[in-house]
Short mmCIF file of C-alpha atoms in Angstrom, two decimals:
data_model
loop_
_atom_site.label_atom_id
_atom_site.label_comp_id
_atom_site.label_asym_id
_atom_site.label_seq_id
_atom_site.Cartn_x
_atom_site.Cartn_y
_atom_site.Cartn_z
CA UNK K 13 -30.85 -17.09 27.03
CA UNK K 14 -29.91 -14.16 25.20
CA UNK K 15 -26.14 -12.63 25.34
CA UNK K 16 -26.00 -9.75 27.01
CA UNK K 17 -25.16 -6.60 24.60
CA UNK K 18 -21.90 -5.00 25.32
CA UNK K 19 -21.31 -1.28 25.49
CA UNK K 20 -18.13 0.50 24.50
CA UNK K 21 -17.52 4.31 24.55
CA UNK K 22 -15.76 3.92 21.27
CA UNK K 23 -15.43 0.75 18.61
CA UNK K 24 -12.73 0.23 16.02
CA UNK K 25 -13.29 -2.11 13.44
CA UNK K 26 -10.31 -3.79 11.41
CA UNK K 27 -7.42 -4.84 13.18
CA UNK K 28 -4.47 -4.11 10.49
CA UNK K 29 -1.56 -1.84 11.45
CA UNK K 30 -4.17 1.39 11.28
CA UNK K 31 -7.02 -0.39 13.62
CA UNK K 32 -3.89 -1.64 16.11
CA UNK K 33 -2.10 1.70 16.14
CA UNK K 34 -5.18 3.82 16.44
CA UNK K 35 -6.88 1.91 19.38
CA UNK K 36 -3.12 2.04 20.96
CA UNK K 37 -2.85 5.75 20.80
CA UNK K 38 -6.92 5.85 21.79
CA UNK K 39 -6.44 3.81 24.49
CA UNK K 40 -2.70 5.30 26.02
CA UNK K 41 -4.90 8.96 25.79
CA UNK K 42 -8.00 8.01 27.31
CA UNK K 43 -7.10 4.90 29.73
CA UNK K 44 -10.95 5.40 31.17
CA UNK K 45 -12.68 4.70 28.24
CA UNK K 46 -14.16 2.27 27.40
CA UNK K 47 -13.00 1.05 23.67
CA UNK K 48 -13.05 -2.04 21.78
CA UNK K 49 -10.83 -3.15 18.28
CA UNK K 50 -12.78 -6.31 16.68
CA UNK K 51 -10.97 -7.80 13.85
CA UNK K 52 -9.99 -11.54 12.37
CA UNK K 53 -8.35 -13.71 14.87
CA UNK K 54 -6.16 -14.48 11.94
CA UNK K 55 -5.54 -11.35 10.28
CA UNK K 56 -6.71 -13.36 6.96
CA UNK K 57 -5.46 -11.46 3.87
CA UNK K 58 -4.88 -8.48 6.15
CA UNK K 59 -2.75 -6.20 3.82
CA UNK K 60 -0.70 -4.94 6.78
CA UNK K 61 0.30 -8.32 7.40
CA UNK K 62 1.53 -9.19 3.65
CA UNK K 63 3.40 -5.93 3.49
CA UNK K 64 7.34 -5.79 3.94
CA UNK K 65 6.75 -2.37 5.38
CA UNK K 66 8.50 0.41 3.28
CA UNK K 67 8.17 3.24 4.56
CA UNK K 68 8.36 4.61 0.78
CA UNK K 69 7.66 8.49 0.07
CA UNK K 70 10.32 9.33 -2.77
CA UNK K 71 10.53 5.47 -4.48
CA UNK K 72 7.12 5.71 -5.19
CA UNK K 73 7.00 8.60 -7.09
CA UNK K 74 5.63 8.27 -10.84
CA UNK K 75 6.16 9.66 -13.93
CA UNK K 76 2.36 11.83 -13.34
CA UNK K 77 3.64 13.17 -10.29
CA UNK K 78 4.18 17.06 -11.36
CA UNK K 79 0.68 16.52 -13.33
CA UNK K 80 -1.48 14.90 -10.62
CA UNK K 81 -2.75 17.04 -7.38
CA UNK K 82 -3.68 13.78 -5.87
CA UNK K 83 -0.03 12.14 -6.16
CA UNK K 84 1.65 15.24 -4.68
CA UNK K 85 -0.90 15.23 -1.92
CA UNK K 86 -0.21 11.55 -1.63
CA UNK K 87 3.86 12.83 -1.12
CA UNK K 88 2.37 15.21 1.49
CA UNK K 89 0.62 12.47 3.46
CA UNK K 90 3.75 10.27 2.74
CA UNK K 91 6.01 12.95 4.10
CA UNK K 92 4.40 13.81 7.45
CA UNK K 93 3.47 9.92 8.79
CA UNK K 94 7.45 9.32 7.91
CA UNK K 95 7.96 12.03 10.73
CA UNK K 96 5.33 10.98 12.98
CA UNK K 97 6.17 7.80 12.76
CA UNK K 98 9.47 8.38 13.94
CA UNK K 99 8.16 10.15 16.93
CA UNK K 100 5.74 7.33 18.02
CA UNK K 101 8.36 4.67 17.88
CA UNK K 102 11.44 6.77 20.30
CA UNK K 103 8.35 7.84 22.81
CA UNK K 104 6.91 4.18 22.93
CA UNK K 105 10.07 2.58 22.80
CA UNK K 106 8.96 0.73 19.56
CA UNK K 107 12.47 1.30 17.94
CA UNK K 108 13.44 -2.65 17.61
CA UNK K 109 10.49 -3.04 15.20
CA UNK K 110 12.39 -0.32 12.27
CA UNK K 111 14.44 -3.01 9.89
CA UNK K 112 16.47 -0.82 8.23
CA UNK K 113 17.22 3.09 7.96
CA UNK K 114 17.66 3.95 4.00
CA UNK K 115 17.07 2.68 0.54
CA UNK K 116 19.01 1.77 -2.37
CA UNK K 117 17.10 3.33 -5.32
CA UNK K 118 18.38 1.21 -8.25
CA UNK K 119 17.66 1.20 -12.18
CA UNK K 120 19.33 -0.59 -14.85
CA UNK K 121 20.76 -0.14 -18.45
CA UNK K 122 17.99 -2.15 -20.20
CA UNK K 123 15.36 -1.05 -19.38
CA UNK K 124 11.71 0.42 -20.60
CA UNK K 125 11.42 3.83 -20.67
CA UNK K 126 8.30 3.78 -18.52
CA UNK K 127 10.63 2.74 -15.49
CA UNK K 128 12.99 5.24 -16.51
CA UNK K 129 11.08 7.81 -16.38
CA UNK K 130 9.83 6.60 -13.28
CA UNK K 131 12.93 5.99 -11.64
CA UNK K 132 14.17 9.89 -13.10
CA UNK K 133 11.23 11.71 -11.53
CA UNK K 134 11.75 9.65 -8.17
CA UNK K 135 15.12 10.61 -7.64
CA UNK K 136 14.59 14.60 -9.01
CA UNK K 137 11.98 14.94 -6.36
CA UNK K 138 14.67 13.44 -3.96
CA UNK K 139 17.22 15.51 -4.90
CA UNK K 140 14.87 18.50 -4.48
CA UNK K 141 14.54 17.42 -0.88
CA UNK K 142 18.16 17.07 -0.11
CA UNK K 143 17.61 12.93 0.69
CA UNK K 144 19.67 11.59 -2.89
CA UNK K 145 22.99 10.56 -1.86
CA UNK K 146 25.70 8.93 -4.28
CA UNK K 147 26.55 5.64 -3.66
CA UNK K 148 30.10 4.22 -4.03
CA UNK K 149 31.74 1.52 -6.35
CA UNK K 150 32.76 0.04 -3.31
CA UNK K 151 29.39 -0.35 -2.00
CA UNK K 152 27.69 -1.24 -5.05
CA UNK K 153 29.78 -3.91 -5.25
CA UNK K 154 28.33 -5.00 -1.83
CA UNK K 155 25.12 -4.67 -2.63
CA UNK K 156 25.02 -6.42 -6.02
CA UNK K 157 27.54 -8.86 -5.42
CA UNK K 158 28.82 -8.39 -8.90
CA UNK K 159 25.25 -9.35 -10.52
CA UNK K 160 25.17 -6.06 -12.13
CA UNK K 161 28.29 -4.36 -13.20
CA UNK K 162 29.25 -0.66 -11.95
CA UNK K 163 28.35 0.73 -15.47
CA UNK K 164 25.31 -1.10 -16.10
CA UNK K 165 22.96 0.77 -13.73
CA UNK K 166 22.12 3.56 -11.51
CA UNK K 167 21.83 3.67 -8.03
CA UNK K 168 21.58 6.29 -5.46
CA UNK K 169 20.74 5.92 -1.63
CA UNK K 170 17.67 7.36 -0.34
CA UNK K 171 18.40 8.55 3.16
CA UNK K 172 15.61 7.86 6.16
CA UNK K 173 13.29 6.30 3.59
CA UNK K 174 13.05 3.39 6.40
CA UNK K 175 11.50 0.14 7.01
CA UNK K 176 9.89 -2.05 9.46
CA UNK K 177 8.51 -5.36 10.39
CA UNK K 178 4.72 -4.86 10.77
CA UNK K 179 3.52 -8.15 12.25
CA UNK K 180 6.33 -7.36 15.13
CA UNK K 181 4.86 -3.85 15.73
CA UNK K 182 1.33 -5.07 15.47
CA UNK K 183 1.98 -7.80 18.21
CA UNK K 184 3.76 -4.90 20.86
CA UNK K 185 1.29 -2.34 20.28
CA UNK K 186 -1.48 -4.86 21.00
CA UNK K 187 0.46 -6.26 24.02
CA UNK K 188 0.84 -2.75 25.53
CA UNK K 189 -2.73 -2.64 24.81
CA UNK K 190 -3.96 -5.29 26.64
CA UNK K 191 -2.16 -3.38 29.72
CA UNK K 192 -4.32 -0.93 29.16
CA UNK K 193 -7.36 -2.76 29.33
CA UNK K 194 -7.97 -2.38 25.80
CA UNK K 195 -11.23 -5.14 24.79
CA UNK K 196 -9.69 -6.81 21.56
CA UNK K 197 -12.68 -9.01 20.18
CA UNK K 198 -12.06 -11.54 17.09
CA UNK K 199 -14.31 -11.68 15.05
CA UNK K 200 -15.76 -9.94 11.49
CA UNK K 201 -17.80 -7.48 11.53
CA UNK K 202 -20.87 -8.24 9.46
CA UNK K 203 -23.34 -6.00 9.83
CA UNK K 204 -23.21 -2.44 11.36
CA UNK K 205 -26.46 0.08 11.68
CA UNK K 206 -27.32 3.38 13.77
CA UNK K 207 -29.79 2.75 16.14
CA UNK K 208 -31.00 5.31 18.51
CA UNK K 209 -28.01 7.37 17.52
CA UNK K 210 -25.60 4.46 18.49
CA UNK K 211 -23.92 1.65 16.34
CA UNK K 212 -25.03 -1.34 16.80
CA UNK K 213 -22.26 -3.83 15.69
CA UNK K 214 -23.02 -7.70 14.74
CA UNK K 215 -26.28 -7.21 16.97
CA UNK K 216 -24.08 -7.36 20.27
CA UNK K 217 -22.34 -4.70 20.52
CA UNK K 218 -23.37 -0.84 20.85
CA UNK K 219 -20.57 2.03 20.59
CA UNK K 220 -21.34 5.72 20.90
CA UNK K 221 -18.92 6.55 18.22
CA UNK K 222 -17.13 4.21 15.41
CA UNK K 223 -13.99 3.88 13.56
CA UNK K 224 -13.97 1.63 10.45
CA UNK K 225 -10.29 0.72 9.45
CA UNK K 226 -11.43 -3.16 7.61
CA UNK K 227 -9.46 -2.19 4.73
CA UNK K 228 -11.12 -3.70 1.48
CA UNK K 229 -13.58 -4.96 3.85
CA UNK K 230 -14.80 -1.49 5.31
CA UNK K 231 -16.81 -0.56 2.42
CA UNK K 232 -19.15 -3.14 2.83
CA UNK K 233 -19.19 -2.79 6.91
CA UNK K 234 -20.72 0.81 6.38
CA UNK K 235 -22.86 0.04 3.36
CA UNK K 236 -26.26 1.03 5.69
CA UNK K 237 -24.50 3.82 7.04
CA UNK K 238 -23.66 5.79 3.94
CA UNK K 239 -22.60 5.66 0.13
CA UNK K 240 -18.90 5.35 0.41
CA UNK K 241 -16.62 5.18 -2.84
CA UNK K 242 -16.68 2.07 -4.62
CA UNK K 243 -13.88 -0.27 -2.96
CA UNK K 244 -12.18 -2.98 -5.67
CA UNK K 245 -9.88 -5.76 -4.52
CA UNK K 246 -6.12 -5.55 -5.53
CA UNK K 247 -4.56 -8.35 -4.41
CA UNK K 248 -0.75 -8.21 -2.71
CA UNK K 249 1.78 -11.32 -3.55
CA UNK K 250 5.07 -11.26 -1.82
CA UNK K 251 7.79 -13.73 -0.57
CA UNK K 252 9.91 -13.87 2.90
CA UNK K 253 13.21 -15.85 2.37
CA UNK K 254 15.16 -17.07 5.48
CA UNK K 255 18.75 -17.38 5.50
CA UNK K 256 21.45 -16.51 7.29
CA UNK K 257 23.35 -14.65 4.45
CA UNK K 258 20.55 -12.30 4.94
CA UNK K 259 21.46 -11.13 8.10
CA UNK K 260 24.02 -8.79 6.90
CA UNK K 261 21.84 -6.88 4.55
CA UNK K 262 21.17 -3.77 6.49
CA UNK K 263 19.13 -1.16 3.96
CA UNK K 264 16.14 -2.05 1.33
CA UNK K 265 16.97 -2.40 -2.05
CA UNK K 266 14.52 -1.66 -4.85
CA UNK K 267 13.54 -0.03 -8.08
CA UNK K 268 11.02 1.83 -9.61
CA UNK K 269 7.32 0.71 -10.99
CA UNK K 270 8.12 -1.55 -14.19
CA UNK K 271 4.98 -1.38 -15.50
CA UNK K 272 1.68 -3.27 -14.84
CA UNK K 273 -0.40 -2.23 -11.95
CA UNK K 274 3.02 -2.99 -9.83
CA UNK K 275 5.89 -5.02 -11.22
CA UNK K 276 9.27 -4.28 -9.61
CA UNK K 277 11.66 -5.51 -7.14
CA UNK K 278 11.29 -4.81 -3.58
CA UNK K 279 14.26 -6.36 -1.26
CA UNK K 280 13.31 -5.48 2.67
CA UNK K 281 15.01 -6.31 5.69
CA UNK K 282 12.31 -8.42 7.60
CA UNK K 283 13.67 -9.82 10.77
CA UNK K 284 18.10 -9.40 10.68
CA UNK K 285 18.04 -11.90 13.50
CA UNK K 286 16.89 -14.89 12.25
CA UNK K 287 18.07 -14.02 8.76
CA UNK K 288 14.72 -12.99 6.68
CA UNK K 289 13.92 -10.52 3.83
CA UNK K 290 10.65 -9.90 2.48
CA UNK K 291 10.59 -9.91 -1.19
CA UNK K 292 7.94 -8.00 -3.52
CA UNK K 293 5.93 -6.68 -5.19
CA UNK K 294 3.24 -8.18 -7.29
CA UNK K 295 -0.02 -6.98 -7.56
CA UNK K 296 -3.24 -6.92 -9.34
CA UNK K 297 -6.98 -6.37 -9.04
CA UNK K 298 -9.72 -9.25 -8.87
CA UNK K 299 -13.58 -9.65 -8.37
CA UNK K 300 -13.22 -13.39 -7.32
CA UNK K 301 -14.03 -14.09 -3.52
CA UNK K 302 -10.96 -15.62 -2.52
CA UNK K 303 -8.09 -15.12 -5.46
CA UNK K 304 -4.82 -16.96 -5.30
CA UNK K 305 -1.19 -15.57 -6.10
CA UNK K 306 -0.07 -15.33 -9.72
CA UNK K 307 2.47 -18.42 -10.23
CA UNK K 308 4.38 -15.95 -12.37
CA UNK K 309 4.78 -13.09 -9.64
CA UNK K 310 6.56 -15.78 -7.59
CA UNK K 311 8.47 -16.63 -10.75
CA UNK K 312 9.32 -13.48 -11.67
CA UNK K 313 10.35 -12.11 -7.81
CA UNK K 314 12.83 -14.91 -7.19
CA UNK K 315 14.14 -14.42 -10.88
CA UNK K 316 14.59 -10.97 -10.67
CA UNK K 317 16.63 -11.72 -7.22
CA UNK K 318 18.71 -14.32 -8.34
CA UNK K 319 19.97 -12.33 -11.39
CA UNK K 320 20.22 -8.54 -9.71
CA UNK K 321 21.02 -9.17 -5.92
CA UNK K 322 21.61 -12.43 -4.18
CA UNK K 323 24.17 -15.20 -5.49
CA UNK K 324 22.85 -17.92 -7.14
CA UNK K 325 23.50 -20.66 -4.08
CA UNK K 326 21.98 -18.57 -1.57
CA UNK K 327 18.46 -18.35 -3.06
CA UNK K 328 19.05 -22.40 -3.60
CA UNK K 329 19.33 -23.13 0.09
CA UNK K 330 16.85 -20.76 1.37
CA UNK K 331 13.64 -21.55 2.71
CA UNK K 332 10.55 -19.49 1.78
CA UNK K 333 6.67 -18.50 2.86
CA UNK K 334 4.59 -16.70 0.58
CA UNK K 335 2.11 -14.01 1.55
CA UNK K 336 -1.02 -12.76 0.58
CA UNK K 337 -3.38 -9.85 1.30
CA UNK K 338 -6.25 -7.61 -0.14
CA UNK K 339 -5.15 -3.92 -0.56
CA UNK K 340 -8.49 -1.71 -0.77
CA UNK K 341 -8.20 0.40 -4.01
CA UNK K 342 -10.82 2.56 -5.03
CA UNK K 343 -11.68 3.19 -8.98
CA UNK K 344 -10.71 6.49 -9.24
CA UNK K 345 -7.11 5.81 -7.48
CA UNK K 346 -7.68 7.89 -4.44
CA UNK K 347 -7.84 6.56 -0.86
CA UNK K 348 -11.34 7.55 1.34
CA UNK K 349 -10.01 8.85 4.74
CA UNK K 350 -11.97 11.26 7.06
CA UNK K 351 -15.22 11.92 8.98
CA UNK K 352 -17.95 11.15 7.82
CA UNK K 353 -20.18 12.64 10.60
CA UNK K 354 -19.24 13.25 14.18
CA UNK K 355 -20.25 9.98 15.40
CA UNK K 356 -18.09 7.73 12.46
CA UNK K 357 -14.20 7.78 11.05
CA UNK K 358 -14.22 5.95 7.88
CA UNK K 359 -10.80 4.88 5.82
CA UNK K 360 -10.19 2.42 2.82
CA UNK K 361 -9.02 2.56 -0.58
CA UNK K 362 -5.69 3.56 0.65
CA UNK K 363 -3.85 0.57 -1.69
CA UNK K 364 -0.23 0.00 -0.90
CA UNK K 365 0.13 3.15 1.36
CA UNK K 366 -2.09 2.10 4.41
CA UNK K 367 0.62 1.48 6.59
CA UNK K 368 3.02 3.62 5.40
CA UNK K 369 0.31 6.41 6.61
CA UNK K 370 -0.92 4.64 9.50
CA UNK K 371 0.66 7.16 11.50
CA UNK K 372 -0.99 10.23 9.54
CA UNK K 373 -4.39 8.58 9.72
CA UNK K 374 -4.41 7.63 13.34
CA UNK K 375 -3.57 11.39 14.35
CA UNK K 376 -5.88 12.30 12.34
CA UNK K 377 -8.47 10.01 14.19
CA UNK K 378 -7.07 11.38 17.44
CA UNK K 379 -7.77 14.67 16.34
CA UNK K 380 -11.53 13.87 15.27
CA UNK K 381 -12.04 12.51 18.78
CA UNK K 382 -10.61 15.63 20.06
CA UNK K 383 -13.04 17.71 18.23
CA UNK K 384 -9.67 19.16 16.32
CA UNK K 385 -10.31 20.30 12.84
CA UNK K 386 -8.35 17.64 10.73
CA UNK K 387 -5.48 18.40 7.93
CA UNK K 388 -6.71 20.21 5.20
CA UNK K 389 -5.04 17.17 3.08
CA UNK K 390 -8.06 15.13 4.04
CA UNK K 391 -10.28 17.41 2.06
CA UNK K 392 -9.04 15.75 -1.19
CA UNK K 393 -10.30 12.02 0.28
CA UNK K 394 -13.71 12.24 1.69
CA UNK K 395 -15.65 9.27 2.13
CA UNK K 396 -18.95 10.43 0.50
CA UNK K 397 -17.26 11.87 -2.38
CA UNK K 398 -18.16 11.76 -5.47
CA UNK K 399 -15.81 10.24 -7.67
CA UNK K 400 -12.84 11.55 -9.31
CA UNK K 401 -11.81 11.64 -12.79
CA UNK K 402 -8.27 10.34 -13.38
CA UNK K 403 -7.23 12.90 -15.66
CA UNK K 404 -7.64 13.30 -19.64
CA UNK K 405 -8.09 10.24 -21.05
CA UNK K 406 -5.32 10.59 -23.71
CA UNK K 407 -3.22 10.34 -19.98
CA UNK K 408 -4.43 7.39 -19.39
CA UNK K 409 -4.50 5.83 -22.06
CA UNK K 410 -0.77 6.33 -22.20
CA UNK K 411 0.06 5.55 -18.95
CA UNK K 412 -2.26 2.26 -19.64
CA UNK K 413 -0.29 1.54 -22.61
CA UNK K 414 3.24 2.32 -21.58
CA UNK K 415 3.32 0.63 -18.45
CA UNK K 416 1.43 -2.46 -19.64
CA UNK K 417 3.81 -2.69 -22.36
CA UNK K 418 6.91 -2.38 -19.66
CA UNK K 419 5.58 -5.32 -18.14
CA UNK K 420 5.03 -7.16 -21.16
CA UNK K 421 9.27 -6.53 -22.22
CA UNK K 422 10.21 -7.21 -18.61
CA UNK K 423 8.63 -10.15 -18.00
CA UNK K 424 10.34 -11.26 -21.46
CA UNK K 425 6.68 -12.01 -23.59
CA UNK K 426 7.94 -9.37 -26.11
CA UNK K 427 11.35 -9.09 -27.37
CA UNK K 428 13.31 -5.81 -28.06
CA UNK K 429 12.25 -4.96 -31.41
CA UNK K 430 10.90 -1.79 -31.72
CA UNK K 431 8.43 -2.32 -34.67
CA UNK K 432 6.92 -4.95 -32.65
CA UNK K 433 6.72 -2.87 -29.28
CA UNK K 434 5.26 0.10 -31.16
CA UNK K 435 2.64 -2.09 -32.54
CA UNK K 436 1.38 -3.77 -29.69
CA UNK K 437 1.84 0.21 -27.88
CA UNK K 438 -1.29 1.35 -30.33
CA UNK K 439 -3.03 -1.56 -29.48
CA UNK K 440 -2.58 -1.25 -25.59
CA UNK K 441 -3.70 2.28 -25.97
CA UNK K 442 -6.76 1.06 -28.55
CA UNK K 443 -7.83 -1.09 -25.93
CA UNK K 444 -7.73 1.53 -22.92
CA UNK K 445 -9.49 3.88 -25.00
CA UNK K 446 -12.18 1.37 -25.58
CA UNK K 447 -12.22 0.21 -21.93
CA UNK K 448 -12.78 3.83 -20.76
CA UNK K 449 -16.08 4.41 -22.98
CA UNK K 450 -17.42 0.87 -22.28
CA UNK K 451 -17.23 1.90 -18.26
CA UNK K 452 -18.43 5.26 -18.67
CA UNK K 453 -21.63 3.52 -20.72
CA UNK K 454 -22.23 1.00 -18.24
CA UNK K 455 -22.05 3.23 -15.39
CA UNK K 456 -23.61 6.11 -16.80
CA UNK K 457 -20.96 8.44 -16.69
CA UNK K 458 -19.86 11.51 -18.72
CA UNK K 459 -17.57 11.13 -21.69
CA UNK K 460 -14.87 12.49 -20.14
CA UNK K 461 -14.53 10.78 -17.29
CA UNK K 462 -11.50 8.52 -16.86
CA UNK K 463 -11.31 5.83 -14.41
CA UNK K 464 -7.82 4.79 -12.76
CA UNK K 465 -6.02 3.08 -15.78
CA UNK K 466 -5.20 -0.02 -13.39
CA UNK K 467 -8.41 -1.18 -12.54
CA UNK K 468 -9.36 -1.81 -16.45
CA UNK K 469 -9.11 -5.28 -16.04
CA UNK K 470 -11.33 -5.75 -13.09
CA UNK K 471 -15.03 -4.71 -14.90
CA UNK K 472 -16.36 -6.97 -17.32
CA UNK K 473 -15.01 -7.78 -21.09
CA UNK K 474 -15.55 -5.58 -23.71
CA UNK K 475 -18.42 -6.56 -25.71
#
């Protein structure tokens, strides 16, 4: 006997923190609808679940930022879900899931000049918006427990640049949810196709409109639906540590990008309670199936702890879990979000921001439903878009070079000599030079067109 089809007003696919959040504010706005989130019973390598939830705006700034219309409209974006997510969690009574309330910006002595320049453009962009405050000798002290000294480094506080634990908020807003009636089905979504001008979704279930929030996933969900922009898998490694030393930490610690696609050190208050941090970031792109996390990120992060934060005997006696999950990055670097007709809401590529703008996006979504004209911001990150150039490619081949090479000094594989580092600079640039007209040949592309400097290693070897 065959299973009766199902038949929902509205559908959201992928239940990460922007699924969860938009069916929540869906369902809370229209109780009499009938809508339905299907995702993975398990969350597996759901980036929302393997993120220590930053709410990072002025951190993440880059060196590129005053050159790149796509970074300050990613500081726009970044800006406004900071302030509506501060408004969803007082009116919901969601405020037990924020962490922490600022961030301690750091950089140190020795260091590349990649991060420096990172870490200088961060905090000027700060400063412009009255959120840089100086941080006392006192309260460096606290914070580094003498692992740096006072004159060794840098660091300024970065006020409301907050955090939260997002497998606690996922859990309430799904709870609250449920009171609501809300269908939650587990399960992937494997095939989705218009049919009599309704989507027909793993051949049981029909929705009159649909919102696709799989992360990397969503790209191929929507494949018979329309072209969207090519999706690659970047792959998120990060550690939580339980202790109860960690209970007193209070704020996030971190620094800037120290070159590679993300190296750095990311300290977040996870759950004060029982005593855990989350600890990142590592990250890098793969075509395999199912990749594993790098043996060295997990070196490196507890490293990097041990010698810059937490005393020696603490990391000893604490226990760990690692985590793992698939950030959706598109070639070009910039994140698909927006209509793509009025029957389908389509977001992915959005990398290491999607939950930081989960906020944004599901207003956004709101709005669509509403038959609201959306932010002009969205205009820059439309699904059927044709893809964007990077820049010029003598940008990216220095940015390629500069911040591969600031990964190579920090994780110690080549040693402060400055003949040496200038050497292997050419031949990182060589290389990206090289990489950029081998793509542009396979894929038929003008000469000019540049490809997001970080996703070099993901296409096939030079030949």
């Amino acid at each position: 006997m065959e299973k009766q089809i199902q038949k929902f007003d509205i559908a959201i696919v992928g239940n990460g923190i922007i699924g969860v959040l938009t069916s929540f504010l869906l369902k809370m706005k229209y109780p009499k609808k009938k809508l339905c989130l299907i995702g993975n019973k398990n969350f597996k390598y759901s980036a929302s679940y393997a993120a220590g939830a930053m709410h990072a705006v002025f951190c993440e700034i880059e060196q590129n930022f005053y050159k790149s219309r796509i970074e300050q409209s990613n500081f726009e974006i970044g800006l406004k879900s900071k302030a509506l997510w501060r408004e969803l969690f007082k009116k919901y009574n969601l405020n037990d899931s924020i962490t922490s309330n600022d961030t301690f910006f750091y950089l140190k002595d020795q260091c590349s000049d990649f991060e420096k320049k990172n870490f200088e453009i961060a905090c000027e962009v700060a400063s412009k918006h009255k959120v840089l405050q100086k941080v006392s000798k006192n309260d460096l002290d606290k914070i580094f427990n003498g692992n740096i000294k006072y004159k060794k480094l840098k660091c300024y506080k970065i006020k409301n640049e907050f955090s939260f634990n997002p497998a606690n908020l996922t859990t309430k807003l799904l709870e609250l949810s449920k009171k609501k009636k809300l269908n939650i089905i587990h399960e992937d979504v494997e095939s989705a196709v218009l049919k009599n001008k309704k989507y027909f979704l793993n051949k049981k279930y029909l929705a009159d409109k649909l919102i696709v929030t799989g992360g990397y996933n969503s790209h191929k969900i929507v494949k018979s639906l329309f072209k969207p922009v090519p999706i690659i898998k970047g792959v998120g490694t990060a550690l939580i540590l339980k202790n109860d030393y960690f209970k007193k930490l209070k704020s996030v610690i971190r620094t800037s990008n120290r070159g590679g696609a993300q190296c750095g050190l990311h300290l977040v208050p996870y759950n004060i309670k029982r005593g855990e941090i989350y600890v990142g970031a590592g990250n890098y792109v793969s075509s395999d199936n199912e990749p594993w996390a790098r043996t060295e990120t997990i070196k490196y992060l507890l490293k990097l702890l041990e010698e810059e934060i937490i005393p020696k005997s603490v990391i000893y006696e604490s226990k760990i879990k690692t985590l793992l999950g698939y950030r959706p990055r598109s070639i070009d670097n910039t994140a698909s979000i927006g209509p793509v007709s009025d029957t389908l809401f389509y977001v992915s590529g959005t990398n290491r921001v999607g939950l930081s703008w989960a906020s944004y996006i599901a207003c956004e979504i709101l709005n669509w439903i509403e038959l609201k004209k959306n932010d002009s911001l969205l205009n820059e990150y439309k699904p059927n878009r044709k893809l964007k150039s990077w820049g010029k490619i003598e940008e990216a081949c220095n940015y390629y070079a500069s911040s591969r090479l600031s990964n190579l000094i920090e994780h110690g594989i080549i040693k402060n000599n400055k003949s040496k580092q200038k050497k292997k600079l050419n031949q990182l640039y060589s290389y990206a030079k090289k990489k950029n007209i081998y793509f542009n040949k396979k894929f038929n592309y003008k000469n000019d067109f540049v490809i997001d400097p970080d996703c070099y290693s993901y296409f096939d070897k030079l030949k």
